[in-house]
mmCIF file with all atom_site columns, C-alpha atoms in Angstrom:
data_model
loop_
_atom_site.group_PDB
_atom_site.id
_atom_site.type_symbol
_atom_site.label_atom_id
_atom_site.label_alt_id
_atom_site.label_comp_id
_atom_site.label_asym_id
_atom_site.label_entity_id
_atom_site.label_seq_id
_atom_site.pdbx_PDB_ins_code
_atom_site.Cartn_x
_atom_site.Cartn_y
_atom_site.Cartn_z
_atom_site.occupancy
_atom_site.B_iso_or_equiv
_atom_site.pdbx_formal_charge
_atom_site.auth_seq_id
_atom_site.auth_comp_id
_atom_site.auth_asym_id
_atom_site.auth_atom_id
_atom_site.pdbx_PDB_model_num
ATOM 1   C CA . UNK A 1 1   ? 132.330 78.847  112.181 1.00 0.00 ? 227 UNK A CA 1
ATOM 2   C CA . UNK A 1 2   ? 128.136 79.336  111.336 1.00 0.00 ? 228 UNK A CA 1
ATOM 3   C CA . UNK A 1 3   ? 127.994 79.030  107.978 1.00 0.00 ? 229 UNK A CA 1
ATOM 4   C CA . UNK A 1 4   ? 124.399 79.636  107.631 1.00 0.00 ? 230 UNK A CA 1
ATOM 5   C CA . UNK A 1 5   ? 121.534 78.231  105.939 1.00 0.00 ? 231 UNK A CA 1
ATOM 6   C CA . UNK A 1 6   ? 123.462 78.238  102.297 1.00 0.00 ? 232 UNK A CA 1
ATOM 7   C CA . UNK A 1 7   ? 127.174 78.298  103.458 1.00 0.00 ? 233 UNK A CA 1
ATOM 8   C CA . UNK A 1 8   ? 129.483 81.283  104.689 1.00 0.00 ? 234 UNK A CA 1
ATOM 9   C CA . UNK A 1 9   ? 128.094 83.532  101.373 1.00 0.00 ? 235 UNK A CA 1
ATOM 10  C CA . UNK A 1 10  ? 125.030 83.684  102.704 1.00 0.00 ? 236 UNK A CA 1
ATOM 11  C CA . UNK A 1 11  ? 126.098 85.128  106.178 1.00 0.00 ? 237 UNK A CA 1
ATOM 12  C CA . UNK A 1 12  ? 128.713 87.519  104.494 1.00 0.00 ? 238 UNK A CA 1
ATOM 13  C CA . UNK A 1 13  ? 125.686 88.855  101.876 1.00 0.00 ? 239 UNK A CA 1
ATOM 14  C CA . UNK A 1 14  ? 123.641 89.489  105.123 1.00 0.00 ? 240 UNK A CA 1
ATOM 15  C CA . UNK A 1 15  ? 126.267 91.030  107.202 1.00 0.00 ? 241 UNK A CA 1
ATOM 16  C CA . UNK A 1 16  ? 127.330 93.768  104.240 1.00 0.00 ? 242 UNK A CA 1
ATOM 17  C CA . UNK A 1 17  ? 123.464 93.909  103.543 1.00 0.00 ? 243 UNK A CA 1
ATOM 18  C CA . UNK A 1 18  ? 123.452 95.337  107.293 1.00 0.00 ? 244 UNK A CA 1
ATOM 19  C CA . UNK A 1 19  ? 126.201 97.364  107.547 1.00 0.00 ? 245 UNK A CA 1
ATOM 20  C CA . UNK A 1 20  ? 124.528 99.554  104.105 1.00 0.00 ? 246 UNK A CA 1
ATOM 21  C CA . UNK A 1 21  ? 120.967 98.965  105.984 1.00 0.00 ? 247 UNK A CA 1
ATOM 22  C CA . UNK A 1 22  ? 122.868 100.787 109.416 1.00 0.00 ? 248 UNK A CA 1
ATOM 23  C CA . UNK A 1 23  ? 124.964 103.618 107.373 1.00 0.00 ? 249 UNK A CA 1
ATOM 24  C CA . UNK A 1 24  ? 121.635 104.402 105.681 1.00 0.00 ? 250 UNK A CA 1
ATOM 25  C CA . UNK A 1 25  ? 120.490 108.250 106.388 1.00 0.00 ? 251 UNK A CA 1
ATOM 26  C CA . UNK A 1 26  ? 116.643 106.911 107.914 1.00 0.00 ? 252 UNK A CA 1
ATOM 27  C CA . UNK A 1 27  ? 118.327 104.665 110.314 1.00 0.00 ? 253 UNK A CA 1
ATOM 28  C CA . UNK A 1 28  ? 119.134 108.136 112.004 1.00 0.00 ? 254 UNK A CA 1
ATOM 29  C CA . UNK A 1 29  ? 115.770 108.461 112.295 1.00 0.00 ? 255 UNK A CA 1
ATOM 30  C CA . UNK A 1 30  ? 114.592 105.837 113.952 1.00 0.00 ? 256 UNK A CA 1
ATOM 31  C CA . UNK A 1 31  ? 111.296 105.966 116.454 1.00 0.00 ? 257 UNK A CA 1
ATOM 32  C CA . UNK A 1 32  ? 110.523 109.743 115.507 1.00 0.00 ? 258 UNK A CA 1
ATOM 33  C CA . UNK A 1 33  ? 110.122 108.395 111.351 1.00 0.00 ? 259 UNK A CA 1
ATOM 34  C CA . UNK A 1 34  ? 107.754 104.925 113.191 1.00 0.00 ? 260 UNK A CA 1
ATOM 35  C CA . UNK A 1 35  ? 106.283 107.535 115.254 1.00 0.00 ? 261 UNK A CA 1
ATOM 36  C CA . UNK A 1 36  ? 105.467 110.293 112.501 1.00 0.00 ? 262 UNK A CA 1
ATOM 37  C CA . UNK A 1 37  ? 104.033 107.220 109.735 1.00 0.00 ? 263 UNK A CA 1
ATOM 38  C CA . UNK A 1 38  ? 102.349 105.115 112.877 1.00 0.00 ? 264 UNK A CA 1
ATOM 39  C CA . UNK A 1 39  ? 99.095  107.406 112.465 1.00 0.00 ? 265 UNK A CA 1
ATOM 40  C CA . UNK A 1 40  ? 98.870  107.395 108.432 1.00 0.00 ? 266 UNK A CA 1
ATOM 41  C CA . UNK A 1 41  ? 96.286  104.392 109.011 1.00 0.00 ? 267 UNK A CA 1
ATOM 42  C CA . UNK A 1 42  ? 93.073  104.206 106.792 1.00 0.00 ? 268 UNK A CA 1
ATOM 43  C CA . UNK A 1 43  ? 90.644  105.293 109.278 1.00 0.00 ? 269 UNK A CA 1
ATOM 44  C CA . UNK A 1 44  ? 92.924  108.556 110.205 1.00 0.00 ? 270 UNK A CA 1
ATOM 45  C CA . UNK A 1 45  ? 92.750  109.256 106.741 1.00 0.00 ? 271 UNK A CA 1
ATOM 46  C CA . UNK A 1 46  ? 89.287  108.704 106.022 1.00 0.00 ? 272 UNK A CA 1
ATOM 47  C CA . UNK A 1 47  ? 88.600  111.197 108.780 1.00 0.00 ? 273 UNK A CA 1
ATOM 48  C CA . UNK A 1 48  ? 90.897  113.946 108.035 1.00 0.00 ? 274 UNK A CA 1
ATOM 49  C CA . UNK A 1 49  ? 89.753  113.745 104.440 1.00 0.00 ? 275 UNK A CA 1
ATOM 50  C CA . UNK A 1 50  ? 86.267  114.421 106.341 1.00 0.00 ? 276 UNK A CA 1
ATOM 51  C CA . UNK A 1 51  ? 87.332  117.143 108.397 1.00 0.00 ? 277 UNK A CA 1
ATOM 52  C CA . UNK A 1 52  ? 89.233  118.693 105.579 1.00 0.00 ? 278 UNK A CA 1
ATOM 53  C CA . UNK A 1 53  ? 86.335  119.086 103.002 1.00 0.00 ? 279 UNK A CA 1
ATOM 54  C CA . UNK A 1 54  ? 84.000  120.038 105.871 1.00 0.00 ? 280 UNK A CA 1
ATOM 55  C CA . UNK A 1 55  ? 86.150  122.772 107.232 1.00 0.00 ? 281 UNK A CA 1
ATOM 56  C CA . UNK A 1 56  ? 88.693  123.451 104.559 1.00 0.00 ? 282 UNK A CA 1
ATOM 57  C CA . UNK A 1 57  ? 91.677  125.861 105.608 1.00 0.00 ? 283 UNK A CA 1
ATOM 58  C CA . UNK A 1 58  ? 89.485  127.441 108.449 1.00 0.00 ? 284 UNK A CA 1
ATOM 59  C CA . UNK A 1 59  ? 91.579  125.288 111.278 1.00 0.00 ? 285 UNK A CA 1
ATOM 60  C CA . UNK A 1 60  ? 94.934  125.936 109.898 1.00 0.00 ? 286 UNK A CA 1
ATOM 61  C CA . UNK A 1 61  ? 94.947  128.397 112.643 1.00 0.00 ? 287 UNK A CA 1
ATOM 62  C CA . UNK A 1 62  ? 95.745  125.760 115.197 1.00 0.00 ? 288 UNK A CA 1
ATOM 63  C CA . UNK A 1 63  ? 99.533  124.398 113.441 1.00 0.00 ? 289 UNK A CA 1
ATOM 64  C CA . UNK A 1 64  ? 101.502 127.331 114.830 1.00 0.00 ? 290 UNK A CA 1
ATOM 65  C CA . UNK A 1 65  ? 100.195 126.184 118.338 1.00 0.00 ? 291 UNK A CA 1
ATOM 66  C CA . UNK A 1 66  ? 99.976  122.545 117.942 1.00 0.00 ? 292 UNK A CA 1
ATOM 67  C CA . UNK A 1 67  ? 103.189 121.881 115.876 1.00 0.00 ? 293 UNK A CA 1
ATOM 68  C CA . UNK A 1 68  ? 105.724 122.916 118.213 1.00 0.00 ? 294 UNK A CA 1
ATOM 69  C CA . UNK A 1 69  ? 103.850 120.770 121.134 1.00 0.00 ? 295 UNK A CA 1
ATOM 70  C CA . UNK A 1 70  ? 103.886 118.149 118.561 1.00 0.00 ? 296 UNK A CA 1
ATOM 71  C CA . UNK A 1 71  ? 107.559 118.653 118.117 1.00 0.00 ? 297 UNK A CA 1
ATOM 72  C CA . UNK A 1 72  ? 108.382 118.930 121.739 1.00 0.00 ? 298 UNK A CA 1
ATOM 73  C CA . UNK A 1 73  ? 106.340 115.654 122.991 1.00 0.00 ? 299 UNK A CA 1
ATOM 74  C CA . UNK A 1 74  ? 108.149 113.836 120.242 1.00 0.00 ? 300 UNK A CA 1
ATOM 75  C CA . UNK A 1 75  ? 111.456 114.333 121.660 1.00 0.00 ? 301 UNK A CA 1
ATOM 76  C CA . UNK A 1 76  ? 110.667 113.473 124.994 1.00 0.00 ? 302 UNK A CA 1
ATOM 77  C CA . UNK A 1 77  ? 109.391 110.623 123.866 1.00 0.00 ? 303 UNK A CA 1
ATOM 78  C CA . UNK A 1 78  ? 112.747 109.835 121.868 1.00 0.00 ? 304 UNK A CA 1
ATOM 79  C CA . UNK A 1 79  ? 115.297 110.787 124.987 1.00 0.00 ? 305 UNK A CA 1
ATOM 80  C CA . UNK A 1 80  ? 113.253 108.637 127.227 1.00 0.00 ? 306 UNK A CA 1
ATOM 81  C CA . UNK A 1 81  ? 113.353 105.507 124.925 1.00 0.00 ? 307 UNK A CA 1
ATOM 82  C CA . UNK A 1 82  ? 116.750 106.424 124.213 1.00 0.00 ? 308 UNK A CA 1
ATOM 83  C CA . UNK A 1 83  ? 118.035 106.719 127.552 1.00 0.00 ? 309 UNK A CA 1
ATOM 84  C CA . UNK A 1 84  ? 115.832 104.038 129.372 1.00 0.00 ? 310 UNK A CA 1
ATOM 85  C CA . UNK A 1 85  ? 116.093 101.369 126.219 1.00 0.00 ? 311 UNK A CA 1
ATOM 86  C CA . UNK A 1 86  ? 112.287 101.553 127.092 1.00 0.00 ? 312 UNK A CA 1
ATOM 87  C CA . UNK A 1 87  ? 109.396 102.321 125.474 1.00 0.00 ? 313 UNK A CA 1
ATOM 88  C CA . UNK A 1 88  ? 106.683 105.168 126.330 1.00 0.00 ? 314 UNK A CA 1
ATOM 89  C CA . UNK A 1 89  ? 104.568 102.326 127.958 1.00 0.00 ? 315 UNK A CA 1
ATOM 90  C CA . UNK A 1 90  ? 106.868 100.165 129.715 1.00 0.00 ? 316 UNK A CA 1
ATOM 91  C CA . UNK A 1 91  ? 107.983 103.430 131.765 1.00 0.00 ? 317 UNK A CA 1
ATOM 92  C CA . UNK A 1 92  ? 104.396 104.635 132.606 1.00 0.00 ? 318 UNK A CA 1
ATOM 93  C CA . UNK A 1 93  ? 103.925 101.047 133.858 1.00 0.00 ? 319 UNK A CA 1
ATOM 94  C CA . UNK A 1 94  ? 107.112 101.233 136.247 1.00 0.00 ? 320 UNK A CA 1
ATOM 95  C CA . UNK A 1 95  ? 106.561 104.698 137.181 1.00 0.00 ? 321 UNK A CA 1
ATOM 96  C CA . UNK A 1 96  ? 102.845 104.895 137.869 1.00 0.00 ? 322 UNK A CA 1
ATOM 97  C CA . UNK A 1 97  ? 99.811  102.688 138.966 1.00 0.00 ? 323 UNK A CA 1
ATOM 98  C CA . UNK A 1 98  ? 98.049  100.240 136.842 1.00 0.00 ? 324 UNK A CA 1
ATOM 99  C CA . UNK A 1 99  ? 95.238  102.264 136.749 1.00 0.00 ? 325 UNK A CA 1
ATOM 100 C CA . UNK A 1 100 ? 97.229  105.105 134.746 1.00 0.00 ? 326 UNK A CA 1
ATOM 101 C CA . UNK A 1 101 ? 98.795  103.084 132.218 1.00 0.00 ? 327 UNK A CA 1
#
């Protein structure tokens, strides 16, 4: 029997800790919430803070065209990893040349 670092309590503590960490509603989630938060990184905000007070609410014209290609590239994305166990990368590199990925 592995009783772990600090006996059998330790592994027990860690294996309910998972089971609450799996049943959680965000594991559901999963690469579409890493996906969605990857590109909240100081320099993206920095520069749509820019854009923003330079062009204010004259571009919200574009969302009702970009969001649902947004939307749609996103779930590809998902039911390839999903299906492959793969990530975006790793099947560019199997499918196509160096050169392309």
């Amino acid at each position: 029997m592995n009783k772990g670092v600090n006996g059998p309590h330790r592994v027990n503590a860690f294996r309910v800790l998972w089971g609450r960490v799996k049943e959680h509603p965000l594991a559901r989630v999963g690469p579409g919430l890493i996906t969605g938060v990857a590109d909240d990184d100081p320099s993206g905000i920095a520069t749509y803070s820019q854009a923003g007070a330079q062009f204010g609410l004259n571009m919200l014209w574009t969302m009702p065209l970009a969001f649902p290609l947004m939307a749609a590239i996103q779930s590809m994305r998902a039911n390839i990893g999903r299906v492959t166990g793969k990530g975006l990368a790793a099947n560019i590199k199997a499918a196509f040349p160096q050169a392309v990925l």
